[in-house]
């Protein structure tokens, strides 16, 4: 990962990383107040991607960001399942990808893996100004969420957004997608565009509708 990107990530999550750092010690424990603070601080910055796959897509970045931030190195406290990308470690942010009514978790809910007296647990906002804790092994429909697609972010807002574009054109890169990404930022927006022409081409490209509604409205049959 380019040094410029690592710097942007560390800057964006600087306040969150400062609070998280003491919890990476072998004997550290997280209480409810710390967990709530971490959840709030993390949500102030978000990486948004135009694509899910590819070198600058969500899947690739989610595999690289934890290493770039130095958060997956504490092997003594990590729980390593069969798939390395699903490893649970202190600080891992996850998003629920399917409604789980038994756990009262909905698609899109975001939590963080943190150390407790009972081992690693995932903290979620309880909707009442507090947190609730879930055993990681009970979460079978989640994904790491250092980065998410612009599409997945709709309806959410973040203090600072880093909008990442790929290095080549794609049919999904449109003016409307850029607008959605830009409007997720409440106070600050940063861009990472390895190829500036991709940004300019996306601004010029609009979504093409194929339903025939425009033709029916403006060119009605006689």
CSV table of C-alpha atoms in Angstrom, one decimal:
chain,number,residue,atom,x,y,z
A,1,UNK,CA,0.0,0.0,0.0
A,2,UNK,CA,1.3,3.4,-1.0
A,3,UNK,CA,2.7,5.6,1.9
A,4,UNK,CA,0.3,8.4,1.0
A,5,UNK,CA,-2.6,6.1,1.5
A,6,UNK,CA,-1.3,4.8,4.8
A,7,UNK,CA,-0.7,8.4,6.0
A,8,UNK,CA,-4.3,9.3,5.1
A,9,UNK,CA,-5.6,6.3,7.0
A,10,UNK,CA,-3.6,7.0,10.1
A,11,UNK,CA,-4.7,10.6,10.0
A,12,UNK,CA,-8.3,9.8,9.5
A,13,UNK,CA,-8.5,7.4,12.4
A,14,UNK,CA,-5.9,9.1,14.6
A,15,UNK,CA,-8.2,9.8,17.5
A,16,UNK,CA,-9.6,6.2,17.3
A,17,UNK,CA,-6.1,4.7,17.2
A,18,UNK,CA,-5.0,6.7,20.2
A,19,UNK,CA,-7.8,5.3,22.4
A,20,UNK,CA,-7.4,1.8,21.0
A,21,UNK,CA,-3.6,1.6,21.5
A,22,UNK,CA,-3.7,0.8,25.3
A,23,UNK,CA,-6.2,-2.0,24.6
A,24,UNK,CA,-3.7,-3.8,22.5
A,25,UNK,CA,-1.7,-4.7,25.6
A,26,UNK,CA,-1.8,-8.3,26.7
A,27,UNK,CA,-3.6,-7.6,30.0
A,28,UNK,CA,-5.9,-4.7,28.8
A,29,UNK,CA,-9.7,-4.9,29.2
A,30,UNK,CA,-12.3,-2.7,27.6
A,31,UNK,CA,-15.3,-1.4,29.5
A,32,UNK,CA,-18.6,-0.1,28.1
A,33,UNK,CA,-17.6,3.5,28.2
A,34,UNK,CA,-14.4,2.8,26.2
A,35,UNK,CA,-16.3,0.6,23.7
A,36,UNK,CA,-18.9,3.3,23.1
A,37,UNK,CA,-16.1,5.9,22.6
A,38,UNK,CA,-14.3,3.7,20.1
A,39,UNK,CA,-17.5,3.0,18.2
A,40,UNK,CA,-18.2,6.8,17.9
A,41,UNK,CA,-14.6,7.7,17.0
A,42,UNK,CA,-14.3,5.0,14.3
A,43,UNK,CA,-17.5,6.2,12.6
A,44,UNK,CA,-16.0,9.7,12.2
A,45,UNK,CA,-13.9,8.5,9.3
A,46,UNK,CA,-14.8,6.0,6.5
A,47,UNK,CA,-13.1,4.7,3.4
A,48,UNK,CA,-15.5,4.4,0.5
A,49,UNK,CA,-14.7,2.5,-2.7
A,50,UNK,CA,-16.4,2.7,-6.1
A,51,UNK,CA,-15.8,-1.0,-6.7
A,52,UNK,CA,-15.9,-4.2,-4.6
A,53,UNK,CA,-13.2,-6.1,-6.4
A,54,UNK,CA,-9.9,-5.1,-7.9
A,55,UNK,CA,-6.7,-3.6,-6.5
A,56,UNK,CA,-8.6,-0.5,-5.3
A,57,UNK,CA,-11.8,-2.3,-4.4
A,58,UNK,CA,-13.3,-3.1,-1.0
A,59,UNK,CA,-12.0,-6.7,-0.8
A,60,UNK,CA,-8.4,-5.8,-1.5
A,61,UNK,CA,-8.3,-2.7,0.8
A,62,UNK,CA,-10.0,-4.6,3.7
A,63,UNK,CA,-7.2,-7.1,3.6
A,64,UNK,CA,-4.5,-4.4,3.6
A,65,UNK,CA,-5.7,-1.7,6.0
A,66,UNK,CA,-5.4,-3.7,9.2
A,67,UNK,CA,-1.8,-4.5,8.4
A,68,UNK,CA,-1.1,-0.9,7.3
A,69,UNK,CA,-2.4,0.3,10.7
A,70,UNK,CA,-0.4,-2.4,12.6
A,71,UNK,CA,-3.5,-3.8,14.2
A,72,UNK,CA,-3.3,-7.5,13.3
A,73,UNK,CA,0.2,-8.2,14.6
A,74,UNK,CA,-0.7,-9.2,18.2
A,75,UNK,CA,-0.9,-12.9,17.5
A,76,UNK,CA,-1.1,-13.9,21.2
A,77,UNK,CA,-4.6,-12.4,21.4
A,78,UNK,CA,-5.9,-13.1,18.0
A,79,UNK,CA,-8.4,-15.8,17.3
A,80,UNK,CA,-7.5,-17.3,13.9
A,81,UNK,CA,-10.3,-19.3,12.2
A,82,UNK,CA,-9.8,-21.3,9.0
A,83,UNK,CA,-10.0,-18.3,6.7
A,84,UNK,CA,-7.3,-15.7,7.5
A,85,UNK,CA,-9.4,-12.8,6.3
A,86,UNK,CA,-12.0,-13.7,9.0
A,87,UNK,CA,-9.5,-13.5,11.9
A,88,UNK,CA,-10.7,-11.8,15.0
A,89,UNK,CA,-8.3,-9.3,16.5
A,90,UNK,CA,-8.5,-6.3,18.8
A,91,UNK,CA,-9.8,-3.3,16.8
A,92,UNK,CA,-11.4,-5.3,13.9
A,93,UNK,CA,-14.4,-3.4,12.7
A,94,UNK,CA,-17.2,-5.6,11.2
A,95,UNK,CA,-20.5,-5.0,9.5
A,96,UNK,CA,-23.5,-7.4,9.8
A,97,UNK,CA,-24.5,-8.6,6.3
A,98,UNK,CA,-27.7,-10.4,7.1
A,99,UNK,CA,-30.5,-9.8,9.6
A,100,UNK,CA,-30.1,-11.9,12.7
A,101,UNK,CA,-33.3,-11.5,14.7
A,102,UNK,CA,-32.1,-13.9,17.4
A,103,UNK,CA,-29.1,-11.6,18.2
A,104,UNK,CA,-31.2,-8.5,17.3
A,105,UNK,CA,-28.7,-7.4,14.7
A,106,UNK,CA,-29.7,-6.0,11.4
A,107,UNK,CA,-28.0,-5.8,8.0
A,108,UNK,CA,-25.6,-2.8,8.1
A,109,UNK,CA,-25.0,-2.8,11.9
A,110,UNK,CA,-21.4,-2.0,12.7
A,111,UNK,CA,-19.4,-3.3,15.7
A,112,UNK,CA,-15.8,-3.7,16.9
A,113,UNK,CA,-13.9,-6.6,18.3
A,114,UNK,CA,-12.4,-5.6,21.7
A,115,UNK,CA,-10.8,-7.4,24.7
A,116,UNK,CA,-13.0,-8.2,27.8
A,117,UNK,CA,-12.5,-10.3,30.9
A,118,UNK,CA,-14.2,-13.1,29.0
A,119,UNK,CA,-12.0,-12.8,25.9
A,120,UNK,CA,-12.6,-11.1,22.7
A,121,UNK,CA,-16.1,-9.8,22.2
A,122,UNK,CA,-17.7,-7.6,19.6
A,123,UNK,CA,-19.3,-4.4,20.9
A,124,UNK,CA,-22.4,-3.0,19.2
A,125,UNK,CA,-24.3,0.2,20.0
A,126,UNK,CA,-27.5,-0.8,21.9
A,127,UNK,CA,-29.5,2.1,20.6
A,128,UNK,CA,-29.9,3.5,24.1
A,129,UNK,CA,-26.6,5.2,24.5
A,130,UNK,CA,-24.8,2.1,25.6
A,131,UNK,CA,-23.2,-1.1,24.1
A,132,UNK,CA,-23.9,-4.8,24.1
A,133,UNK,CA,-21.4,-7.5,23.6
A,134,UNK,CA,-21.6,-10.5,21.3
A,135,UNK,CA,-19.3,-13.6,21.1
A,136,UNK,CA,-17.5,-13.6,17.8
A,137,UNK,CA,-18.3,-17.2,17.0
A,138,UNK,CA,-22.0,-16.3,17.0
A,139,UNK,CA,-21.5,-13.9,14.1
A,140,UNK,CA,-21.6,-15.9,11.0
A,141,UNK,CA,-22.8,-13.2,8.5
A,142,UNK,CA,-20.3,-10.3,8.9
A,143,UNK,CA,-17.5,-8.8,7.0
A,144,UNK,CA,-14.6,-6.5,7.8
A,145,UNK,CA,-15.5,-2.9,7.2
A,146,UNK,CA,-12.4,-0.7,7.1
A,147,UNK,CA,-13.7,0.1,3.6
A,148,UNK,CA,-17.1,-0.3,2.1
A,149,UNK,CA,-18.7,0.4,-1.3
A,150,UNK,CA,-20.4,3.8,-1.9
A,151,UNK,CA,-23.5,1.8,-2.6
A,152,UNK,CA,-23.4,0.2,0.9
A,153,UNK,CA,-22.9,3.6,2.5
A,154,UNK,CA,-26.1,5.1,1.3
A,155,UNK,CA,-28.1,6.5,4.2
A,156,UNK,CA,-25.0,7.0,6.4
A,157,UNK,CA,-22.9,10.0,7.1
A,158,UNK,CA,-19.3,10.4,8.3
A,159,UNK,CA,-17.3,13.3,9.5
A,160,UNK,CA,-14.5,12.6,7.1
A,161,UNK,CA,-14.7,10.4,4.0
A,162,UNK,CA,-11.8,9.1,1.9
A,163,UNK,CA,-13.3,8.3,-1.5
A,164,UNK,CA,-11.1,5.8,-3.4
A,165,UNK,CA,-11.4,5.4,-7.2
A,166,UNK,CA,-9.8,2.6,-9.2
A,167,UNK,CA,-6.9,3.1,-11.7
A,168,UNK,CA,-9.1,2.3,-14.7
A,169,UNK,CA,-12.6,3.2,-16.0
A,170,UNK,CA,-15.6,1.0,-15.1
A,171,UNK,CA,-19.2,1.1,-16.2
A,172,UNK,CA,-20.3,1.7,-12.5
A,173,UNK,CA,-18.2,4.9,-12.3
A,174,UNK,CA,-20.8,7.6,-12.9
A,175,UNK,CA,-21.6,11.1,-11.8
A,176,UNK,CA,-24.4,9.8,-9.6
A,177,UNK,CA,-22.1,7.4,-7.8
A,178,UNK,CA,-19.6,10.2,-7.1
A,179,UNK,CA,-22.4,12.4,-5.9
A,180,UNK,CA,-23.5,9.7,-3.4
A,181,UNK,CA,-19.9,9.2,-2.2
A,182,UNK,CA,-19.3,13.0,-1.8
A,183,UNK,CA,-22.5,13.6,0.1
A,184,UNK,CA,-21.6,10.9,2.7
A,185,UNK,CA,-19.1,13.4,4.1
A,186,UNK,CA,-20.4,15.8,6.7
A,187,UNK,CA,-17.4,18.1,7.1
A,188,UNK,CA,-14.4,16.8,5.1
A,189,UNK,CA,-13.8,14.9,1.9
A,190,UNK,CA,-10.5,13.4,0.6
A,191,UNK,CA,-9.9,11.7,-2.7
A,192,UNK,CA,-7.6,8.9,-3.7
A,193,UNK,CA,-7.5,8.6,-7.5
A,194,UNK,CA,-4.4,6.8,-8.9
A,195,UNK,CA,-5.4,7.9,-12.4
A,196,UNK,CA,-7.0,11.4,-12.6
A,197,UNK,CA,-8.6,10.7,-16.0
A,198,UNK,CA,-10.8,8.1,-14.3
A,199,UNK,CA,-12.3,10.8,-12.1
A,200,UNK,CA,-12.9,13.1,-15.0
A,201,UNK,CA,-14.5,10.4,-17.1
A,202,UNK,CA,-16.7,9.4,-14.2
A,203,UNK,CA,-17.9,13.0,-13.8
A,204,UNK,CA,-18.9,13.0,-17.5
A,205,UNK,CA,-20.7,9.6,-17.3
A,206,UNK,CA,-24.3,9.4,-16.2
A,207,UNK,CA,-26.5,6.5,-15.4
A,208,UNK,CA,-28.3,5.2,-18.5
A,209,UNK,CA,-31.9,4.1,-17.8
A,210,UNK,CA,-33.3,1.4,-20.0
A,211,UNK,CA,-36.9,1.3,-18.7
A,212,UNK,CA,-38.3,3.5,-21.5
A,213,UNK,CA,-40.0,5.9,-19.1
A,214,UNK,CA,-38.3,9.0,-20.6
A,215,UNK,CA,-39.3,8.1,-24.1
A,216,UNK,CA,-42.9,7.5,-23.0
A,217,UNK,CA,-43.1,10.8,-21.2
A,218,UNK,CA,-41.4,13.0,-23.8
A,219,UNK,CA,-42.3,11.1,-27.0
A,220,UNK,CA,-45.8,9.7,-26.4
A,221,UNK,CA,-47.3,7.6,-29.2
A,222,UNK,CA,-50.0,9.2,-31.2
